[in-house]
Structures are given as structure tokens and as C-alpha cells.
Coordinates of C-alpha atoms in Angstrom, one line a residue:
X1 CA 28.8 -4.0 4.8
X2 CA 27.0 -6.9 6.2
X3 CA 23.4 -7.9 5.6
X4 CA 21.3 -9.2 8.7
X5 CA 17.7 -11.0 8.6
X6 CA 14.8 -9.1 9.2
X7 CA 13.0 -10.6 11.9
X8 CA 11.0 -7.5 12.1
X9 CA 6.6 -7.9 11.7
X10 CA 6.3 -3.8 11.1
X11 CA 6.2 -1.1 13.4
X12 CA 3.1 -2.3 15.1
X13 CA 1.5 -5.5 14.5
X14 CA -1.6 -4.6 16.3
X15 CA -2.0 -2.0 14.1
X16 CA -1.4 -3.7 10.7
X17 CA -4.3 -6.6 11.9
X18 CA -6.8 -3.5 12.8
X19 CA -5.9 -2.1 9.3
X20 CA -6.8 -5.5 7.4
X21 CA -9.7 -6.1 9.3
X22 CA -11.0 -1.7 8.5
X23 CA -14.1 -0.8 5.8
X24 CA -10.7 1.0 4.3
X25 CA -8.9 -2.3 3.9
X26 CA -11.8 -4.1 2.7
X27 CA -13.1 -1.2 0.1
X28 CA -9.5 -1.7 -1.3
X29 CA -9.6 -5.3 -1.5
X30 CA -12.8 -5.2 -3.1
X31 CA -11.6 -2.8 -5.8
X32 CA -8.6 -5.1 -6.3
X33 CA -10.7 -8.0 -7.3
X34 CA -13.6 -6.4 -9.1
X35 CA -10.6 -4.9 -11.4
X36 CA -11.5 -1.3 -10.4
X37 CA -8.3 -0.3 -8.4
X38 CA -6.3 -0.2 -11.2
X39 CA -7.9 3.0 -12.8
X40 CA -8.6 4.8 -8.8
X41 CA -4.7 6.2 -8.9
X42 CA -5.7 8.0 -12.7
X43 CA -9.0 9.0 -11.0
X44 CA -8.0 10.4 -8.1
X45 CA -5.1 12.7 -9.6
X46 CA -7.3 13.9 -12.4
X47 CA -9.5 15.3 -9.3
X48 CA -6.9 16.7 -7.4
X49 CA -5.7 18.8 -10.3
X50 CA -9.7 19.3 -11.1
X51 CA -9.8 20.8 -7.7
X52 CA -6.6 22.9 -8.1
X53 CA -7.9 24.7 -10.9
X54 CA -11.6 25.5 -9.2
X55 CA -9.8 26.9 -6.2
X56 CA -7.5 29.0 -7.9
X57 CA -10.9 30.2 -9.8
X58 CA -12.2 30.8 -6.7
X59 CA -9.7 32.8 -5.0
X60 CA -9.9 34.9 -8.4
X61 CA -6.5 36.8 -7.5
X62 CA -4.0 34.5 -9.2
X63 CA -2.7 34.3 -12.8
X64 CA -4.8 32.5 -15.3
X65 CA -1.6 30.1 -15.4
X66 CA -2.5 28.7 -11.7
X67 CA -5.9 27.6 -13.4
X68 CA -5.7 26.7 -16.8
X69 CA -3.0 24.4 -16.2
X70 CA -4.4 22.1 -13.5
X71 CA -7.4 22.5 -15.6
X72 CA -5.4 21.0 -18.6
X73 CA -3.7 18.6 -16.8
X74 CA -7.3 17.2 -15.5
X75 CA -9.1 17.3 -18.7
X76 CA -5.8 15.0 -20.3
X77 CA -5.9 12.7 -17.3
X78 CA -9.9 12.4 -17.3
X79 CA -9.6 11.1 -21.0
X80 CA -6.9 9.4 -20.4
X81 CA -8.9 7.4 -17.7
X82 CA -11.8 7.4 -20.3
X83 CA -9.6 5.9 -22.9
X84 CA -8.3 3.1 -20.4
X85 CA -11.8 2.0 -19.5
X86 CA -13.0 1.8 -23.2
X87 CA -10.0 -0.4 -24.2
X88 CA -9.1 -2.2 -21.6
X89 CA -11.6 -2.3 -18.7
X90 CA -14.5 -3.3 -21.3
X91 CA -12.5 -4.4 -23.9
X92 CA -13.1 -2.2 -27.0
X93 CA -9.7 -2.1 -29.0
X94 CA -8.3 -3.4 -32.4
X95 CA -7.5 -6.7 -32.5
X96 CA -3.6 -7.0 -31.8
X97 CA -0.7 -9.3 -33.5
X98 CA 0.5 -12.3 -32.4
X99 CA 3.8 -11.5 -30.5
X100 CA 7.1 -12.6 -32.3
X101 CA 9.8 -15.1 -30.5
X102 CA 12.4 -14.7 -29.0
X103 CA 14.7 -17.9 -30.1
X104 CA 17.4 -15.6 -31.2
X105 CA 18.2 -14.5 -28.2
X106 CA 21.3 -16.4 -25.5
X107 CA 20.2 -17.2 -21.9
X108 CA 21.8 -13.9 -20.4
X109 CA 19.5 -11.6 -22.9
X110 CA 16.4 -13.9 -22.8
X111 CA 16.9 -13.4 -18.6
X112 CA 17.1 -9.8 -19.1
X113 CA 14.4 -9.2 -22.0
X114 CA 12.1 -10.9 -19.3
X115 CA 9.3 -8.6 -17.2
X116 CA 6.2 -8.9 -15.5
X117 CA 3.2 -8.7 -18.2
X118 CA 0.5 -7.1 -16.4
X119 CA -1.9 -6.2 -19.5
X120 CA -2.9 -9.4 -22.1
X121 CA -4.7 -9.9 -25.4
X122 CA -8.4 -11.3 -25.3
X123 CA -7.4 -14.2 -26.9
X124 CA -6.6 -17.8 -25.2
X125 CA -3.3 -20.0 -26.6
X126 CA -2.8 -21.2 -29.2
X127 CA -3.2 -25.4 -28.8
X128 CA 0.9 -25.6 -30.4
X129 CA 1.6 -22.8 -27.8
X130 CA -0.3 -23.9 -24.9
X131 CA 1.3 -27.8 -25.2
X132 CA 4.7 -26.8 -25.5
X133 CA 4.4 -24.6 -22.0
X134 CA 2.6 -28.2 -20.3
X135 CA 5.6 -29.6 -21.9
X136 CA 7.5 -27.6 -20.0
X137 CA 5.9 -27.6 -16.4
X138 CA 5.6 -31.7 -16.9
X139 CA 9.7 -31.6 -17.2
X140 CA 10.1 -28.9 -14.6
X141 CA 7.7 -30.6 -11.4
X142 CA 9.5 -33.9 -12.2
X143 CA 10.5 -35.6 -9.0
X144 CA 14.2 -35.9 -9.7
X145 CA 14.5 -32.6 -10.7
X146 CA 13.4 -31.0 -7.7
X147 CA 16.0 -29.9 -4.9
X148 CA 13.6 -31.0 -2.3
X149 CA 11.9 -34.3 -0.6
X150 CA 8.3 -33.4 -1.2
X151 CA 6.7 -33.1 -4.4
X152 CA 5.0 -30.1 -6.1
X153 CA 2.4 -29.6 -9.3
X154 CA 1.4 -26.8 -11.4
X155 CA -2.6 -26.9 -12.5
X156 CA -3.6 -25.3 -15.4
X157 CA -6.2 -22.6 -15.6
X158 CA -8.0 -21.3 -18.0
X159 CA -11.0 -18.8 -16.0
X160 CA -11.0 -15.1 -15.3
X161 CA -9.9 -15.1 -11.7
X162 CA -9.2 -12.0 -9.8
X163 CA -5.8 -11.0 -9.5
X164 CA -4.6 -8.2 -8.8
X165 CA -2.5 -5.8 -11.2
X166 CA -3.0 -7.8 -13.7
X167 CA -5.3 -6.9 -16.5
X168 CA -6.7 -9.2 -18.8
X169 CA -5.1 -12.4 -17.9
X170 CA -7.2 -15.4 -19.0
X171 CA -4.9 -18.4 -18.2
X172 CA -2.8 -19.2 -15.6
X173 CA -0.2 -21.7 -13.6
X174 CA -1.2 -22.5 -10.0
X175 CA 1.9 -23.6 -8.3
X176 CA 0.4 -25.9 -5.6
X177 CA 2.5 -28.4 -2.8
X178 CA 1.3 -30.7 0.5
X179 CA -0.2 -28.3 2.8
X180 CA 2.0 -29.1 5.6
X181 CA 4.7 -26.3 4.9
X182 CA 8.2 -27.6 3.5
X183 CA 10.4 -24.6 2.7
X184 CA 12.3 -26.2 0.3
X185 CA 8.9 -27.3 -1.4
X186 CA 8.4 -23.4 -2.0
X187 CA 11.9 -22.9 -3.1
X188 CA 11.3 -25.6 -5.6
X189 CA 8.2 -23.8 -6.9
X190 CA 10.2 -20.4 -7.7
X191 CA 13.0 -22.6 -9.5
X192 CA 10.5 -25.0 -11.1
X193 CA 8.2 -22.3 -12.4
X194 CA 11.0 -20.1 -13.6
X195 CA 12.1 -22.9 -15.8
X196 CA 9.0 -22.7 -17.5
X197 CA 8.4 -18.7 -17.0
X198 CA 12.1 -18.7 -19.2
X199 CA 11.1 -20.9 -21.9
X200 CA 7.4 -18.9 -22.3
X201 CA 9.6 -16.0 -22.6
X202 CA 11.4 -17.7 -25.3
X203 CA 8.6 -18.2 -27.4
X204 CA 7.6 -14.8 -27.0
X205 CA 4.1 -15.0 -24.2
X206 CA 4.3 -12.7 -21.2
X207 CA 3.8 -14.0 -18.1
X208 CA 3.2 -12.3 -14.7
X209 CA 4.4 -14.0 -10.9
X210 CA 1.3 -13.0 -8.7
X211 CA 1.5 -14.0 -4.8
X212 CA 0.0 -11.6 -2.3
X213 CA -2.6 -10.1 -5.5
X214 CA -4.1 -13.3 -6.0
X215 CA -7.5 -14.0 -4.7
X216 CA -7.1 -17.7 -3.5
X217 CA -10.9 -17.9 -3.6
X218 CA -12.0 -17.8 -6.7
X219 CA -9.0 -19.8 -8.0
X220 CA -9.9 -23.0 -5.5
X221 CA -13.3 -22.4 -6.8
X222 CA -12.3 -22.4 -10.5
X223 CA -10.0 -25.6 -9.4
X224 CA -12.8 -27.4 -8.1
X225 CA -12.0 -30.9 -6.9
X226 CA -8.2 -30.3 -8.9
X227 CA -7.2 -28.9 -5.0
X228 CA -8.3 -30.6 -2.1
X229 CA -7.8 -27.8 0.8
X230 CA -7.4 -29.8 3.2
X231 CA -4.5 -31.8 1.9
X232 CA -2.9 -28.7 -0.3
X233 CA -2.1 -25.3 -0.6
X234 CA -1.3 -22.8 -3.2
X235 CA 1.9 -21.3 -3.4
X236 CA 1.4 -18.5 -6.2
X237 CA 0.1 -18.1 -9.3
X238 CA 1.6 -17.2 -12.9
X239 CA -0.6 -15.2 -15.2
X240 CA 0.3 -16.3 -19.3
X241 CA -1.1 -14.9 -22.2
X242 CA 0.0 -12.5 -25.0
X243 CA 1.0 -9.4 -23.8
X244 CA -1.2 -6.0 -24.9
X245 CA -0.1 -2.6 -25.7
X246 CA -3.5 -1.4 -24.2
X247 CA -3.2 -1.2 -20.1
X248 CA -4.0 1.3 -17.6
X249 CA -1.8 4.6 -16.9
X250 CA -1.4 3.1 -13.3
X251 CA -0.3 0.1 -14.3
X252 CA 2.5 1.5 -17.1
X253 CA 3.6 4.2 -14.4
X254 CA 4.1 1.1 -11.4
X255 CA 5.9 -1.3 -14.4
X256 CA 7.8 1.2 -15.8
X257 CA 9.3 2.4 -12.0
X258 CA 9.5 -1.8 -10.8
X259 CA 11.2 -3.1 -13.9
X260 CA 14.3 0.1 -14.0
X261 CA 15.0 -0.5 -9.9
X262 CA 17.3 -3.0 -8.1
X263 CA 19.7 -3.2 -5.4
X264 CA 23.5 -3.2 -6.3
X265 CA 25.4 -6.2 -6.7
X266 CA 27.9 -5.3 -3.3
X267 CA 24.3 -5.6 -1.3
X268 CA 23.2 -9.1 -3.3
X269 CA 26.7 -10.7 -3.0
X270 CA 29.5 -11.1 -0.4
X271 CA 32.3 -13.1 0.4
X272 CA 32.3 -15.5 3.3
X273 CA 29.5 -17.3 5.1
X274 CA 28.8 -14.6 7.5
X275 CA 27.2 -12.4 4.4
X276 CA 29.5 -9.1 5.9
X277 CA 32.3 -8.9 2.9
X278 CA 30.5 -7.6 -0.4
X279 CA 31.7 -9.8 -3.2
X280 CA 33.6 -7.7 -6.3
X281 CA 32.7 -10.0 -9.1
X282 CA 35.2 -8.0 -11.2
X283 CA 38.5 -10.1 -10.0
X284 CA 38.9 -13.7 -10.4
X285 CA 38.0 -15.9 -10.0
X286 CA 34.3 -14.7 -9.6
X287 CA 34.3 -12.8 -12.7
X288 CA 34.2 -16.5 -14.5
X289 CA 30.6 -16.1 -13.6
X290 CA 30.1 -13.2 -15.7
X291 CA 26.6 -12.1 -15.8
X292 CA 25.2 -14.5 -13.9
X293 CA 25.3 -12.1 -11.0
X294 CA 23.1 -9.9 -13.1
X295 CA 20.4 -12.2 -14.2
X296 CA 20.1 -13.1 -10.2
X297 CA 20.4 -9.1 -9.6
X298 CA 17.0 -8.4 -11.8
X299 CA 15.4 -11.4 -10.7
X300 CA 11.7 -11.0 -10.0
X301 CA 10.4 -11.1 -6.2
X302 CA 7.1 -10.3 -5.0
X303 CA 6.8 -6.0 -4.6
X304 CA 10.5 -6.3 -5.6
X305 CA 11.5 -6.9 -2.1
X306 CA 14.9 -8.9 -3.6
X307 CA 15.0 -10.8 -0.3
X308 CA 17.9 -13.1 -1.8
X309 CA 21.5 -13.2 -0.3
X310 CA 24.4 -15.1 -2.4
X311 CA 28.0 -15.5 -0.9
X312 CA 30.9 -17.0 -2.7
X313 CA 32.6 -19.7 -0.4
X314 CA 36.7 -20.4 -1.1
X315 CA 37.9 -23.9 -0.9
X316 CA 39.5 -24.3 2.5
X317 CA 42.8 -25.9 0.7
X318 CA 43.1 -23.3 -1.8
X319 CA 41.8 -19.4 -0.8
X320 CA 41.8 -18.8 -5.1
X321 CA 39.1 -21.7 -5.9
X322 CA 35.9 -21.4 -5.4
X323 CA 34.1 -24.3 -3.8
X324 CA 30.3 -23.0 -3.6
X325 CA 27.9 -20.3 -3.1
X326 CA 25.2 -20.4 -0.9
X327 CA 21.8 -18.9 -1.5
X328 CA 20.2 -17.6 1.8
X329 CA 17.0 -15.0 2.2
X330 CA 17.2 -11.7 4.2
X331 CA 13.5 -12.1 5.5
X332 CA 11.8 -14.6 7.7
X333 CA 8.7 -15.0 4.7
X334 CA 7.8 -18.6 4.8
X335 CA 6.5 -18.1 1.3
X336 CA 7.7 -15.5 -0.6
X337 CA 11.6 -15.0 0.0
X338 CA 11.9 -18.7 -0.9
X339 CA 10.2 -18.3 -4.3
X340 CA 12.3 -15.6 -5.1
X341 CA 15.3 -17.6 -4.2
X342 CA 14.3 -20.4 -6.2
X343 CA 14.2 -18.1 -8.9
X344 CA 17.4 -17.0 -8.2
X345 CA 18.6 -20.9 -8.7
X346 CA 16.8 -21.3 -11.8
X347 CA 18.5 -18.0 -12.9
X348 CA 22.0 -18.8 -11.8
X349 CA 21.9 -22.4 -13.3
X350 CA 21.1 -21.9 -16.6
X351 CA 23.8 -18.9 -16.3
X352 CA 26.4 -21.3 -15.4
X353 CA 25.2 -23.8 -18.4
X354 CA 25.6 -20.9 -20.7
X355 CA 29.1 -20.2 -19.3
X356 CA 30.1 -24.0 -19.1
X357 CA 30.6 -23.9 -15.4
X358 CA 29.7 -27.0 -14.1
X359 CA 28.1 -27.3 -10.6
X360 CA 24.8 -28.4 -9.3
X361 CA 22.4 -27.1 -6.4
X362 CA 22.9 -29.2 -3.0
X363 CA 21.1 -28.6 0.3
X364 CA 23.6 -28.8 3.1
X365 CA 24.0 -28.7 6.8
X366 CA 26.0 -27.1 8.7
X367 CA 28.6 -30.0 9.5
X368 CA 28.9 -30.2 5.9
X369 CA 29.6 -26.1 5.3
X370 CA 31.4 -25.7 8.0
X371 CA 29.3 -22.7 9.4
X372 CA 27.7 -22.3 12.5
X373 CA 23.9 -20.3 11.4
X374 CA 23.7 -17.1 13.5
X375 CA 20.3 -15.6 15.0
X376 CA 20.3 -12.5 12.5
X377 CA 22.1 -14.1 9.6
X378 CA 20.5 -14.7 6.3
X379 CA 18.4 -18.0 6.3
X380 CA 20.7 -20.4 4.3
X381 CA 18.2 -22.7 1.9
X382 CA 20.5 -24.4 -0.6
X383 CA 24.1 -24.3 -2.4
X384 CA 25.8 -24.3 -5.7
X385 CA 28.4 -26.8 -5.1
X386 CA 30.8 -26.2 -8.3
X387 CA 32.4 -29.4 -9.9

């Protein structure tokens, strides 16, 4: 099996511009950032079924059954919706605990314990809580941590911007770099903000990566002069907050399918630079990695697109010894396949440090890995070159 970039725009590019420029496209834009979309799905199924049961009344000749069920169904779902606006939409519910940490946990659980909050308490931080994370992004946006030549910076936020799923999220991360576009500026932000996104976890917030549902107007106007637009541009954004029981049906239905889906590991991982041999991390000596393939595996990426490639690369002296992997992306996205990557890396390196296996993240070229780049090959970005 072999995995190829997709140089593809969509069937019709024409068409997609037409679409985002329709009264359609903008009713659904407005809904997502007036915070209404979220409750249309729940709406609009409650009046399908509503309709069900009035033409089955109508026609008169079918079993009660073929009424009173849709009927049922509609009533549930209409107070469902009900119930969702009252709580969450407007913000009547019981005050909710404080969630508990999660220090007990190694870095492989803490990986996999991690998923997108999209609901939050109304409540801000704590200051202890809130410090330790700026603790954290001041480590993480350090120049000599980065992988890259040009720096990158995380503002705090603390305004009710409009993002979209996300409900109820008060305070954010703005990952922001130098507006002229560096990829390995936005791989840096995926890795970066992961760090941080890991150690949140940890202490038991939720957090939320939100690219394409952000509305980058009213954060540069929250920002103020903290963004100069014509010097800088925002990557993403990373809702944080405590995460709420209360959110809408939508929302736990589109959580609950995104967080139990993922490709398999023989379409993540191969052998070889050409990304054509899948990889079987079961035999050595890739086992030694153990579960770092699976952290990279449920790694989040924006509409879980997983745009991340990983091949194993033997030492050319020794066919049983590994000498790096390379990290590529199967899409030509200029933004979002290299945060996911650098997510990937943050993933994968604190997997190693759990393990003990030493190594460390190096861009190379291709004189140095020995591989000629091929027109629909994945887009190499950076390597883990093993000690």
C-alpha cells in the first residue's frame, strides 16, 4: 500500500468559491458565530420526525405506530433542544465542580485520556491554574526549543470570541508567527502548543484546537494592538477552560463519532522513504517504540483529516537499526497538515522520553537523507534522527 499527496482543490473549484460567496454559505456562517448552529441539527430532526407523524395522520390509513412514534421521537428531541438552550445556550444550570487532575497518569495514558472539549464551565481560571499554563507556553515558544528559524508566540485571551463548535469557551491561546508564511513556523505551533495542550491536560482543564471554526475577526479585535496585521498572522486558536457536562445533543453526537475514529497504523506508517511499505510495529526493532505509534495514531488534526505520514528509515550499514523517521503530510495545506504534524512531534517525543529512546527532531535535506522528493510523495517537513 503506498500513500500519495493530495494535490487535489475538490471536484470543482469554481464551484466551492460560488458556494462561500451564496446567502446559504453566509446564513451558515452567521449561525456559526452567533452560536446558533449548534442546536439547528437537534431542530431540524425534531421537525422531520414532527412532519412524519402529521403525514401519516393525514394519510389516515396507516397504523397508529407510523404516528405516534415520530410523534414521540419529536416531542423527546423538541425538549431535548429546550433543555440545551436553557443550560447551555443561556446559561441556566447548577454550578459544576472543579475538575480533578490528572498527575497519576504516564505520558502514553495522559496522550490518550486527551480530547477536544467543546462545552466549558462559566467560570474563568483560577490565577494558580492560569500561571502555571503561561508557564508553560513561555517554555514551549522559547527560541531554542523550536525546530524552525523564525520565531512564534502564543497571546493570551480572555473575551467571548466566536468559534465555532465550541460552547462556552471564555479563554483562549492564539498561536500567532511573522506573516510571511514559514512552514516550519506552523509546524512549530502544532508541536509548541501541544506541549502546553499536554500539560493542561495534566492538570485536569480541557482544551479544544480550533483552526478553520475560528472567527479571525473578532479575535484581532479582542487582540487589539497585541497583533499587528500587517506584520502577523494567526495560525489557530486553543479554547481552555473547565470542561462541562452541559453541551448541546449536536455537539455530544459529532464528539462522540470524532473521538472513537482513526485510520490504521499500516495507513500512518511505512517502511522506506517512498511511504509504499506499511510499517508492522510488531517486530523489532520498531516495536521498541511501543505506543508511541498510538499516541501519533489518535493525534488531533483539524476535521480529523490525520494528514500525517511517518516512515521508519534503516541505517544504510546495518538493515536491523533504525537511523530515523521522517514525518511528512499527505495534503498540500499550508496551515493545517503542518499543525497536525507538529503535534505529531510533540506526541512522539515525549513517547520516546517515556520509553528512554533517545533522539531528537532534525530538518534535513535531501543530500543528507539520501532521498530524491517525488511530485506525489508525502511533503517531508522534519526527522527523528535516533541517537
Amino acid at each position: 500500500m503506498s500513500t500519495k499527496v493530495d494535490n487535489s482543490r475538490g471536484s470543482d473549484g469554481l464551484l466551492s468559491d460560488k458556494f462561500e460567496n451564496s446567502i446559504v454559505n453566509r446564513v451558515k456562517v452567521r449561525l456559526q458565530f452567533t452560536g446558533w448552529m449548534q442546536y439547528i441539527p437537534n431542530l431540524m430532526l425534531a421537525t422531520v420526525f414532527l412532519l412524519l407523524a402529521g403525514v401519516g395522520s393525514l394519510i389516515g390509513l396507516v397504523p397508529a405506530v407510523f404516528v405516534w412514534t415520530p410523534l414521540t421521537i419529536s416531542s423527546l428531541l423538541y425538549l431535548n433542544l429546550l433543555f440545551d438552550l436553557i443550560t447551555v445556550k443561556w446559561g441556566f444550570r447548577p454550578e459544576e465542580p472543579l475538575p480533578i487532575s490528572n498527575e497519576d497518569l504516564d505520558a502514553f495514558d495522559l496522550m490518550r485520556t486527551r480530547k477536544s472539549c467543546r462545552a466549558y464551565q462559566d467560570r474563568k481560571l483560577t490565577d494558580a491554574h492560569r500561571e502555571e499554563v503561561m508557564t508553560q507556553v513561555e517554555r514551549y515558544s522559547q527560541k531554542d526549543y523550536l525546530l524552525g528559524e523564525q520565531s512564534i508566540r502564543f497571546e493570551y485571551l480572555a473575551a467571548p470570541i466566536f468559534v465555532w463548535p465550541v460552547v462556552g469557551a471564555q479563554e483562549f491561546l492564539v498561536a500567532i508567527t511573522p506573516k510571511p508564511y514559514n512552514r516550519m513556523a506552523v509546524v512549530d505551533v502544532g508541536r509548541s502548543l501541544q506541549k502546553v495542550v499536554l500539560h493542561a491536560t495534566r492538570m485536569g482543564l480541557g482544551t479544544c484546537w480550533v483552526g478553520p471554526g475560528a472567527d479571525h475577526k473578532s479575535i484581532t479585535e479582542q487582540l487589539g494592538d497585541r497583533f499587528d496585521p500587517e506584520k502577523e498572522q494567526i495560525i489557530c486558536i486553543c479554547a481552555m477552560g473547565y470542561p462541562s457536562s452541559y453541551k448541546p445533543l449536536a455537539i455530544r453526537i459529532a464528539t462522540l463519532k470524532m473521538s472513537s475514529t482513526r485510520l490504521p497504523l499500516s495507513q500512518l506508517f511505512f517502511k522506506g522513504p517512498q511511504f509504499e511499505e506499511p510499517l508492522d510495529t510488531t517486530t523489532k526493532p520498531y516495536s521498541d517504540y511501543g505506543r508511541c505509534y498510538e499516541v501519533c495514531q489518535w493525534s488531533p488534526s483539524s476535521y480529523n483529516s490525520q494528514t500525517t505520514r511517518c516512515a521508519a528509515i534503516m541505517e544504510e550499514s546495518n538493515n536491523e537499526a533504525i537511523a530515523r523517521f521522517d514525518f511528512a503530510a499527505a495534503t498540500t495545506s499550508r496551515f493545517y497538515a503542518p499543525v497536525a504534524l507538529g503535534i505529531w512531534c510533540a506526541n512522539w517525543e515525549l513517547g520516546c522520553e517515556a520509553l528512554g529512546q533517545k533522539g531528537s527532531f532534525q530538518v534535513l535535506s535531501e543530500e543528507e537523507r539520501h532521498v530524491t522528493n517525488l511530485p506525489d510523495s508525502p511533503q517531508y517537513d522534519t526527522s527523528w534522527v535516533v541517537e
